[in-house]
Short mmCIF file of C-alpha atoms in Angstrom, two decimals:
data_model
loop_
_atom_site.label_atom_id
_atom_site.label_comp_id
_atom_site.label_asym_id
_atom_site.label_seq_id
_atom_site.Cartn_x
_atom_site.Cartn_y
_atom_site.Cartn_z
CA UNK A 1249 -37.23 15.31 18.53
CA UNK A 1250 -35.31 18.43 19.57
CA UNK A 1251 -31.81 19.55 18.57
CA UNK A 1252 -30.52 18.74 22.06
CA UNK A 1253 -31.84 15.17 21.77
CA UNK A 1254 -30.23 14.82 18.35
CA UNK A 1255 -26.94 15.91 19.87
CA UNK A 1256 -27.35 13.38 22.67
CA UNK A 1257 -28.06 10.51 20.26
CA UNK A 1258 -25.49 11.62 17.70
CA UNK A 1259 -22.87 8.96 18.36
CA UNK A 1260 -25.36 6.13 18.54
CA UNK A 1261 -26.68 7.34 15.19
CA UNK A 1262 -23.20 7.53 13.66
CA UNK A 1263 -22.32 4.07 15.00
CA UNK A 1264 -25.62 2.59 13.80
CA UNK A 1265 -26.85 1.81 17.32
CA UNK A 1266 -30.24 3.58 17.27
CA UNK A 1267 -33.46 1.58 17.53
CA UNK A 1268 -35.69 1.75 14.39
CA UNK A 1269 -38.06 4.18 16.14
CA UNK A 1270 -35.23 6.45 17.33
CA UNK A 1271 -33.71 6.37 13.86
CA UNK A 1272 -36.99 7.42 12.27
CA UNK A 1273 -37.41 10.36 14.69
CA UNK A 1274 -33.78 11.30 14.21
CA UNK A 1275 -34.04 11.30 10.41
CA UNK A 1276 -37.26 13.28 10.54
CA UNK A 1277 -35.56 15.98 12.58
CA UNK A 1278 -32.51 16.29 10.36
CA UNK A 1279 -34.68 16.53 7.26
CA UNK A 1280 -36.26 19.63 8.81
CA UNK A 1281 -33.31 21.16 10.66
CA UNK A 1282 -30.64 22.58 8.40
CA UNK A 1283 -28.17 23.18 11.24
CA UNK A 1284 -28.33 19.63 12.56
CA UNK A 1285 -28.17 18.24 9.03
CA UNK A 1286 -25.05 20.28 8.28
CA UNK A 1287 -23.50 19.24 11.59
CA UNK A 1288 -24.14 15.53 10.93
CA UNK A 1289 -22.76 15.79 7.40
CA UNK A 1290 -19.52 17.09 8.90
CA UNK A 1291 -19.38 14.20 11.35
CA UNK A 1292 -19.99 11.71 8.56
CA UNK A 1293 -17.22 13.25 6.49
CA UNK A 1294 -14.89 13.11 9.49
CA UNK A 1295 -15.63 9.43 10.16
CA UNK A 1296 -15.14 8.57 6.50
CA UNK A 1297 -11.78 10.35 6.48
CA UNK A 1298 -10.74 8.46 9.61
CA UNK A 1299 -11.75 5.14 8.06
CA UNK A 1300 -9.81 6.04 4.92
CA UNK A 1301 -6.51 6.53 6.73
CA UNK A 1302 -4.31 3.88 5.10
CA UNK A 1303 -3.54 0.79 7.15
CA UNK A 1304 0.23 0.85 7.60
CA UNK A 1305 2.12 -2.36 6.86
CA UNK A 1306 5.16 -3.47 8.81
CA UNK A 1307 8.60 -2.97 7.33
CA UNK A 1308 10.25 -5.83 5.47
CA UNK A 1309 11.51 -8.51 7.84
CA UNK A 1310 9.22 -7.47 10.70
CA UNK A 1311 8.08 -10.98 11.63
CA UNK A 1312 11.61 -12.32 11.51
CA UNK A 1313 12.79 -9.52 13.79
CA UNK A 1314 10.00 -9.82 16.36
CA UNK A 1315 10.33 -13.60 16.56
CA UNK A 1316 14.12 -13.52 16.62
CA UNK A 1317 14.23 -14.20 20.37
CA UNK A 1318 12.35 -17.51 20.06
CA UNK A 1319 15.41 -19.54 19.19
CA UNK A 1320 16.92 -18.96 22.63
CA UNK A 1321 15.55 -19.97 25.98
CA UNK A 1322 18.21 -19.06 28.54
CA UNK A 1323 18.10 -15.67 30.24
CA UNK A 1324 21.59 -14.87 28.91
CA UNK A 1325 20.62 -15.38 25.32
CA UNK A 1326 17.47 -13.35 25.86
CA UNK A 1327 19.64 -10.59 27.25
CA UNK A 1328 21.87 -10.74 24.15
CA UNK A 1329 18.76 -10.48 22.08
CA UNK A 1330 17.70 -7.34 23.93
CA UNK A 1331 21.07 -5.67 23.40
CA UNK A 1332 21.19 -6.44 19.71
CA UNK A 1333 17.58 -5.32 19.50
CA UNK A 1334 18.51 -1.96 21.01
CA UNK A 1335 21.36 -1.69 18.55
CA UNK A 1336 19.06 -2.33 15.61
CA UNK A 1337 16.52 0.15 16.95
CA UNK A 1338 19.10 2.85 17.49
CA UNK A 1339 20.63 2.36 14.09
CA UNK A 1340 17.29 2.13 12.37
CA UNK A 1341 16.13 5.40 13.82
CA UNK A 1342 19.33 7.12 12.86
CA UNK A 1343 19.06 5.84 9.31
CA UNK A 1344 15.46 7.00 9.03
CA UNK A 1345 16.47 10.39 10.31
CA UNK A 1346 19.01 10.74 7.56
CA UNK A 1347 21.15 12.62 9.99
CA UNK A 1348 22.93 11.70 13.14
CA UNK A 1349 25.42 13.54 15.22
CA UNK A 1350 28.13 11.64 17.00
CA UNK A 1351 29.59 13.61 19.83
CA UNK A 1352 32.22 12.31 22.17
CA UNK A 1353 31.97 13.03 25.86
CA UNK A 1354 35.07 12.07 27.77
CA UNK A 1355 35.64 12.82 31.47
CA UNK A 1356 37.86 15.66 30.35
CA UNK A 1357 35.49 17.14 27.80
CA UNK A 1358 32.12 16.83 29.52
CA UNK A 1359 33.03 19.44 32.08
CA UNK A 1360 34.48 22.57 30.46
CA UNK A 1361 32.40 25.69 30.72
CA UNK A 1362 31.18 27.54 27.63
CA UNK A 1363 32.14 24.66 25.37
CA UNK A 1364 29.76 24.78 22.41
CA UNK A 1365 29.45 22.33 19.50
CA UNK A 1366 27.62 23.85 16.52
CA UNK A 1367 25.66 22.00 13.86
CA UNK A 1368 23.27 23.28 11.18
CA UNK A 1369 20.29 21.30 9.86
CA UNK A 1370 17.61 22.03 7.30
CA UNK A 1371 13.88 21.46 7.84
CA UNK A 1372 10.78 21.80 5.69
CA UNK A 1373 8.01 23.56 7.67
CA UNK A 1374 5.44 21.22 9.28
CA UNK A 1375 7.51 18.13 8.46
CA UNK A 1376 8.99 16.39 11.46
CA UNK A 1377 12.61 15.36 11.15
CA UNK A 1378 14.08 12.99 13.70
CA UNK A 1379 17.48 14.14 14.83
CA UNK A 1380 19.62 11.82 16.90
CA UNK A 1381 22.15 13.25 19.27
CA UNK A 1382 24.44 10.44 20.31
CA UNK A 1383 26.63 11.04 23.31
CA UNK A 1384 29.55 8.69 23.81
CA UNK A 1385 30.72 8.37 27.34
CA UNK A 1386 33.46 6.11 28.72
CA UNK A 1387 31.82 6.01 32.16
CA UNK A 1388 28.42 6.30 33.84
CA UNK A 1389 27.63 9.88 34.85
CA UNK A 1390 24.72 9.80 37.29
CA UNK A 1391 22.97 12.96 38.41
CA UNK A 1392 23.36 14.82 35.14
CA UNK A 1393 20.78 17.31 33.91
CA UNK A 1394 19.74 17.51 30.31
CA UNK A 1395 18.20 20.82 29.33
CA UNK A 1396 16.77 21.69 25.93
CA UNK A 1397 16.03 25.26 24.85
CA UNK A 1398 14.14 26.02 21.65
CA UNK A 1399 13.59 29.37 20.01
CA UNK A 1400 10.24 30.43 18.52
CA UNK A 1401 9.44 28.77 15.22
CA UNK A 1402 10.75 25.30 16.10
CA UNK A 1403 9.51 22.69 18.54
CA UNK A 1404 9.70 19.02 19.41
CA UNK A 1405 6.79 17.07 17.96
CA UNK A 1406 6.11 15.29 21.26
CA UNK A 1407 6.14 18.54 23.25
CA UNK A 1408 4.20 21.13 21.21
CA UNK A 1409 4.65 24.72 22.37
CA UNK A 1410 7.32 23.88 24.97
CA UNK A 1411 10.38 26.11 24.74
CA UNK A 1412 12.27 24.74 27.73
CA UNK A 1413 12.51 21.07 28.68
CA UNK A 1414 14.61 19.57 31.44
CA UNK A 1415 15.28 16.08 32.74
CA UNK A 1416 17.48 14.64 35.46
CA UNK A 1417 19.18 11.63 33.99
CA UNK A 1418 22.17 9.35 33.97
CA UNK A 1419 24.57 9.51 31.08
CA UNK A 1420 25.42 5.84 30.73
CA UNK A 1421 28.65 4.26 29.66
CA UNK A 1422 28.67 3.80 25.89
CA UNK A 1423 26.48 5.51 23.35
CA UNK A 1424 23.51 7.46 24.68
CA UNK A 1425 21.01 8.25 21.99
CA UNK A 1426 18.72 11.22 22.35
CA UNK A 1427 16.02 11.29 19.71
CA UNK A 1428 14.67 14.75 18.93
CA UNK A 1429 11.66 14.87 16.58
CA UNK A 1430 12.17 18.47 15.44
CA UNK A 1431 9.52 20.36 13.56
CA UNK A 1432 9.60 23.87 12.20
CA UNK A 1433 6.29 25.76 12.26
CA UNK A 1434 7.19 28.48 9.75
CA UNK A 1435 10.03 29.79 7.58
CA UNK A 1436 11.88 31.68 10.29
CA UNK A 1437 14.20 28.86 11.29
CA UNK A 1438 15.51 28.77 14.81
CA UNK A 1439 17.96 27.29 17.23
CA UNK A 1440 17.97 24.34 19.61
CA UNK A 1441 20.41 24.29 22.49
CA UNK A 1442 21.05 21.01 24.32
CA UNK A 1443 22.87 21.52 27.61
CA UNK A 1444 24.33 18.72 29.66
CA UNK A 1445 24.91 19.96 33.18
CA UNK A 1446 26.86 18.08 35.83
CA UNK A 1447 28.36 19.38 39.06
CA UNK A 1448 27.41 22.93 38.09
CA UNK A 1449 29.34 22.78 34.83
CA UNK A 1450 27.76 22.78 31.42
CA UNK A 1451 28.46 21.42 27.98
CA UNK A 1452 26.25 22.86 25.24
CA UNK A 1453 25.38 21.59 21.78
CA UNK A 1454 23.88 24.16 19.45
CA UNK A 1455 21.73 23.15 16.49
CA UNK A 1456 20.92 25.92 14.02
CA UNK A 1457 17.75 25.22 12.07
CA UNK A 1458 17.23 26.72 8.65
CA UNK A 1459 14.00 26.10 6.78
CA UNK A 1460 13.32 25.50 3.13
CA UNK A 1461 10.28 24.86 0.97
CA UNK A 1462 9.83 21.43 -0.61
CA UNK A 1463 10.79 21.67 -4.30
CA UNK A 1464 7.27 20.57 -5.35
CA UNK A 1465 5.72 23.57 -3.58
CA UNK A 1466 8.08 26.30 -4.71
CA UNK A 1467 6.12 27.40 -7.77
CA UNK A 1468 2.75 27.25 -6.02
CA UNK A 1469 3.88 29.30 -3.08
CA UNK A 1470 5.57 31.90 -5.21
CA UNK A 1471 2.47 32.26 -7.35
CA UNK A 1472 0.31 32.70 -4.26
CA UNK A 1473 2.46 35.40 -2.79
CA UNK A 1474 2.56 37.21 -6.13
CA UNK A 1475 -1.27 37.12 -6.33
CA UNK A 1476 -1.74 38.54 -2.86
CA UNK A 1477 0.76 41.28 -3.67
CA UNK A 1478 -1.16 42.20 -6.82
CA UNK A 1479 -4.46 42.24 -4.93
CA UNK A 1480 -3.04 44.67 -2.40
CA UNK A 1481 -1.85 46.94 -5.19
CA UNK A 1482 -5.29 46.91 -6.78
CA UNK A 1483 -6.89 47.98 -3.50
CA UNK B 1387 4.36 -18.47 20.05
CA UNK B 1388 3.89 -18.93 16.29
CA UNK B 1389 0.12 -18.92 16.88
CA UNK B 1390 0.56 -15.17 17.40
CA UNK B 1391 1.32 -14.77 13.71
CA UNK B 1392 -2.27 -14.12 12.49
CA UNK B 1393 -2.58 -11.24 14.98
CA UNK B 1394 0.80 -9.65 14.37
CA UNK B 1395 -0.16 -7.20 11.65
CA UNK B 1396 -3.23 -5.96 13.54
CA UNK B 1397 -1.18 -5.48 16.69
CA UNK B 1398 1.56 -3.70 14.79
CA UNK B 1399 -0.96 -1.41 13.12
CA UNK B 1400 -2.45 -0.44 16.48
CA UNK B 1401 1.02 0.15 17.94
CA UNK B 1402 2.07 2.26 14.97
CA UNK B 1403 -1.08 4.37 15.12
CA UNK B 1404 -0.46 4.97 18.81
CA UNK B 1405 3.24 5.83 18.52
CA UNK B 1406 3.44 7.32 15.00
CA UNK B 1407 6.88 5.72 14.84
CA UNK B 1408 7.79 2.41 13.18
CA UNK B 1409 10.67 1.62 15.48
CA UNK B 1410 8.70 2.34 18.63
CA UNK B 1411 5.84 0.22 17.27
CA UNK B 1412 8.19 -2.71 16.67
CA UNK B 1413 9.68 -2.26 20.15
CA UNK B 1414 6.22 -2.42 21.68
CA UNK B 1415 5.25 -5.57 19.81
CA UNK B 1416 8.54 -7.24 20.60
CA UNK B 1417 8.34 -6.39 24.31
CA UNK B 1418 4.77 -7.64 24.39
CA UNK B 1419 5.77 -10.92 22.74
CA UNK B 1420 8.62 -11.38 25.20
CA UNK B 1421 6.15 -11.03 28.06
CA UNK B 1422 3.82 -13.59 26.49
CA UNK B 1423 6.74 -15.92 25.92
CA UNK B 1424 7.96 -15.59 29.49
CA UNK B 1425 4.47 -16.10 30.94
CA UNK B 1426 3.86 -19.02 28.55
CA UNK B 1427 0.45 -17.66 27.54
CA UNK B 1428 -1.64 -20.06 25.44
CA UNK B 1429 -3.50 -18.15 22.78
CA UNK B 1430 -5.93 -21.03 22.19
CA UNK B 1431 -7.20 -20.75 25.74
CA UNK B 1432 -8.24 -17.11 25.34
CA UNK B 1433 -11.90 -16.20 24.85
CA UNK B 1434 -11.33 -13.25 22.59
CA UNK B 1435 -7.66 -13.23 21.51
CA UNK B 1436 -7.76 -10.05 19.40
CA UNK B 1437 -9.27 -7.90 22.20
CA UNK B 1438 -6.97 -9.50 24.77
CA UNK B 1439 -3.94 -8.74 22.61
CA UNK B 1440 -5.01 -5.18 21.93
CA UNK B 1441 -5.16 -4.69 25.69
CA UNK B 1442 -1.64 -6.11 25.98
CA UNK B 1443 -0.32 -3.83 23.24
CA UNK B 1444 -2.03 -0.84 24.82
CA UNK B 1445 -0.53 -1.59 28.24
CA UNK B 1446 2.87 -1.98 26.63
CA UNK B 1447 2.37 1.39 24.92
CA UNK B 1448 1.56 3.01 28.29
CA UNK B 1449 4.78 1.51 29.70
CA UNK B 1450 6.69 2.83 26.73
CA UNK B 1451 5.15 6.27 27.18
CA UNK B 1452 6.08 6.35 30.88
CA UNK B 1453 9.67 5.34 30.14
CA UNK B 1454 10.11 7.91 27.40
CA UNK B 1455 8.76 10.66 29.68
CA UNK B 1456 10.96 9.58 32.56
CA UNK B 1457 14.19 9.46 30.62
CA UNK B 1458 14.61 10.83 27.10
CA UNK B 1459 18.02 9.17 26.66
CA UNK B 1460 18.01 5.60 25.39
CA UNK B 1461 20.94 3.32 25.83
CA UNK B 1462 22.30 2.30 22.46
CA UNK B 1463 25.04 -0.24 21.99
CA UNK B 1464 28.51 1.07 22.65
CA UNK B 1465 29.82 -0.58 19.48
CA UNK B 1466 27.23 1.22 17.43
CA UNK B 1467 29.70 3.52 15.74
CA UNK B 1468 28.93 4.42 12.15
CA UNK B 1469 30.14 7.34 10.14
CA UNK B 1470 27.77 10.15 9.26
CA UNK B 1471 27.89 9.16 5.57
CA UNK B 1472 26.87 5.61 6.35
CA UNK B 1473 23.91 6.84 8.37
CA UNK B 1474 22.62 9.45 5.96
CA UNK B 1475 21.69 7.11 3.09
CA UNK B 1476 18.32 6.01 4.51
CA UNK B 1477 15.28 5.86 2.28
CA UNK B 1478 12.19 7.87 3.27
CA UNK B 1479 9.83 5.92 5.47
CA UNK B 1480 6.77 4.77 3.39
CA UNK B 1481 4.44 5.62 6.26
CA UNK B 1482 5.81 9.17 6.31
CA UNK B 1483 5.37 9.51 2.54
CA UNK B 1484 1.75 8.42 2.83
CA UNK B 1485 0.84 11.00 5.46
CA UNK B 1486 2.30 13.78 3.34
CA UNK B 1487 -0.94 13.97 1.44
CA UNK B 1488 -2.22 17.33 2.61
CA UNK B 1489 -5.73 16.36 3.74
CA UNK B 1490 -4.44 13.32 5.49
CA UNK B 1491 -1.70 15.36 7.12
CA UNK B 1492 -4.25 17.83 8.46
CA UNK B 1493 -6.33 15.00 9.86
CA UNK B 1494 -3.27 13.31 11.36
CA UNK B 1495 -2.16 16.58 12.91
CA UNK B 1496 -5.60 17.28 14.38
CA UNK B 1497 -5.66 13.75 15.76
CA UNK B 1498 -2.23 14.14 17.33
CA UNK B 1499 -3.32 17.37 19.00
CA UNK B 1500 -6.18 15.67 20.86
CA UNK B 1501 -5.72 14.82 24.54
CA UNK B 1502 -4.14 11.36 24.77
CA UNK B 1503 -7.26 9.56 26.09
CA UNK B 1504 -9.36 11.06 23.27
CA UNK B 1505 -6.76 10.20 20.64
CA UNK B 1506 -6.55 6.57 21.78
CA UNK B 1507 -10.32 6.21 21.68
CA UNK B 1508 -10.60 7.64 18.15
CA UNK B 1509 -7.77 5.37 16.95
CA UNK B 1510 -9.27 2.21 18.42
CA UNK B 1511 -12.95 2.92 17.75
CA UNK B 1512 -13.16 5.09 14.63
CA UNK B 1513 -10.02 3.99 12.81
CA UNK B 1514 -9.47 0.38 13.91
CA UNK B 1515 -13.17 -0.37 14.34
CA UNK B 1516 -13.30 -1.87 17.85
CA UNK B 1517 -16.70 -1.51 19.51
CA UNK B 1518 -17.09 0.49 22.72
CA UNK B 1519 -18.04 -2.75 24.52
CA UNK B 1520 -14.72 -4.26 23.44
CA UNK B 1521 -12.83 -1.13 24.42
CA UNK B 1522 -14.43 -1.21 27.85
CA UNK B 1523 -12.33 -4.36 28.43
CA UNK B 1524 -9.27 -3.15 26.54
CA UNK B 1525 -8.98 0.19 28.28
CA UNK B 1526 -10.60 -0.83 31.58
CA UNK B 1527 -12.96 2.17 31.43
CA UNK B 1528 -16.76 1.99 32.01
CA UNK B 1529 -18.95 2.15 28.92
CA UNK B 1530 -20.69 5.36 30.02
CA UNK B 1531 -17.36 7.16 30.38
CA UNK B 1532 -16.25 5.89 26.99
CA UNK B 1533 -19.45 7.17 25.38
CA UNK B 1534 -19.11 10.69 26.77
CA UNK B 1535 -15.39 10.69 25.97
CA UNK B 1536 -16.11 9.66 22.38
CA UNK B 1537 -18.66 12.44 22.09
CA UNK B 1538 -16.11 15.05 23.22
CA UNK B 1539 -13.29 13.55 21.15
CA UNK B 1540 -15.27 13.54 17.91
CA UNK B 1541 -16.53 17.05 18.58
CA UNK B 1542 -13.00 18.43 19.17
CA UNK B 1543 -11.72 16.70 16.06
CA UNK B 1544 -14.59 17.98 13.93
CA UNK B 1545 -14.16 21.51 15.26
CA UNK B 1546 -10.47 21.58 14.51
CA UNK B 1547 -10.93 20.17 11.00
CA UNK B 1548 -14.02 22.08 9.92
CA UNK B 1549 -13.28 25.33 11.67
CA UNK B 1550 -15.88 27.92 10.77
CA UNK B 1551 -14.79 31.54 10.33
CA UNK B 1552 -18.23 32.73 11.49
CA UNK B 1553 -20.22 32.07 14.64
CA UNK B 1554 -22.46 29.03 14.33
CA UNK B 1555 -26.00 30.13 13.31
CA UNK B 1556 -28.78 29.78 15.85
CA UNK B 1557 -30.61 26.49 15.67
CA UNK B 1558 -33.99 26.88 14.00
CA UNK B 1559 -35.89 24.18 15.91
CA UNK B 1560 -35.98 22.77 19.39
#
């Protein structure tokens, strides 16, 4: 068996789907070929790591929540269920985030130019933090544009590398929740600007991001930077 | 509808692995159950309930993904007014704590960086253990395509996790 054939049969081997004869040939090759053996060891390690990812359990009360609509059969009561369900979801996300911003948009305040609301949040690099921007509006505002601008160093977990995002949307009557899974890639910090644009006028919300190290890593990181400094001096 | 109970945790686990978000996972399961309830589906009459339900959860996830791309603003309840202090007392999510383990975090990150069709296949096949024959029905994709996709997905994941600083040595046989 050649390396190219080993590569072709690799997944069947890893999944245990080779015939006894194929398996024998396969094993004979990897005993002789160091490169293929090394490659397969890496695949085996990868598959083991994937299998070892813990199986997440639902949060307390999950079954009760998902079956909560069963008690009602009319469309109205199902609708009530959906609304309360949205409420629970919105609240739950905000609580998990540990931070929520409640901003009031009234017909008078949505329009003014150069109106900027400023907020500062703290992130630990590479740890996603869900930020909820909640816009209260007394009326529906169709045809609005939502634009997000991010500086280098921060991004939204669902849109890696994107620095400018834009959607045409309707700001609905009531609370409009915008979930932003923010992640900082380094220690520089950054800024996120959320613009709501309607009829050529803009309202901007500015979120300053500062970054910090998790307390558990402080000593380790400081030691590492000290070591690299000493090494440079020695050179 | 109570006959769904034995499958709930498996469905939730699949939804959570797909969304990486507990609330979205619960939404998906709930929406899926509402559909079953409205269509009066009888679980007993299904040939392979677990595969059938995984397909339902996956389709619901695709719906969810489309909606979230189309409009990033969700409608919350207008009476949902809580002070900042009330909202900031949440406990860390246990799932989040678990993935903070560094090796696991690297793996999770590499997995999340895969193209969506590759990520889904790794989740269902390598993590959840569904066979490719089962996934042919779940995802509605021919077996041959799944096999070549799995090959590419595993290779990308391996390369991003075991990145070599040097060029791979020449193969000594073949």
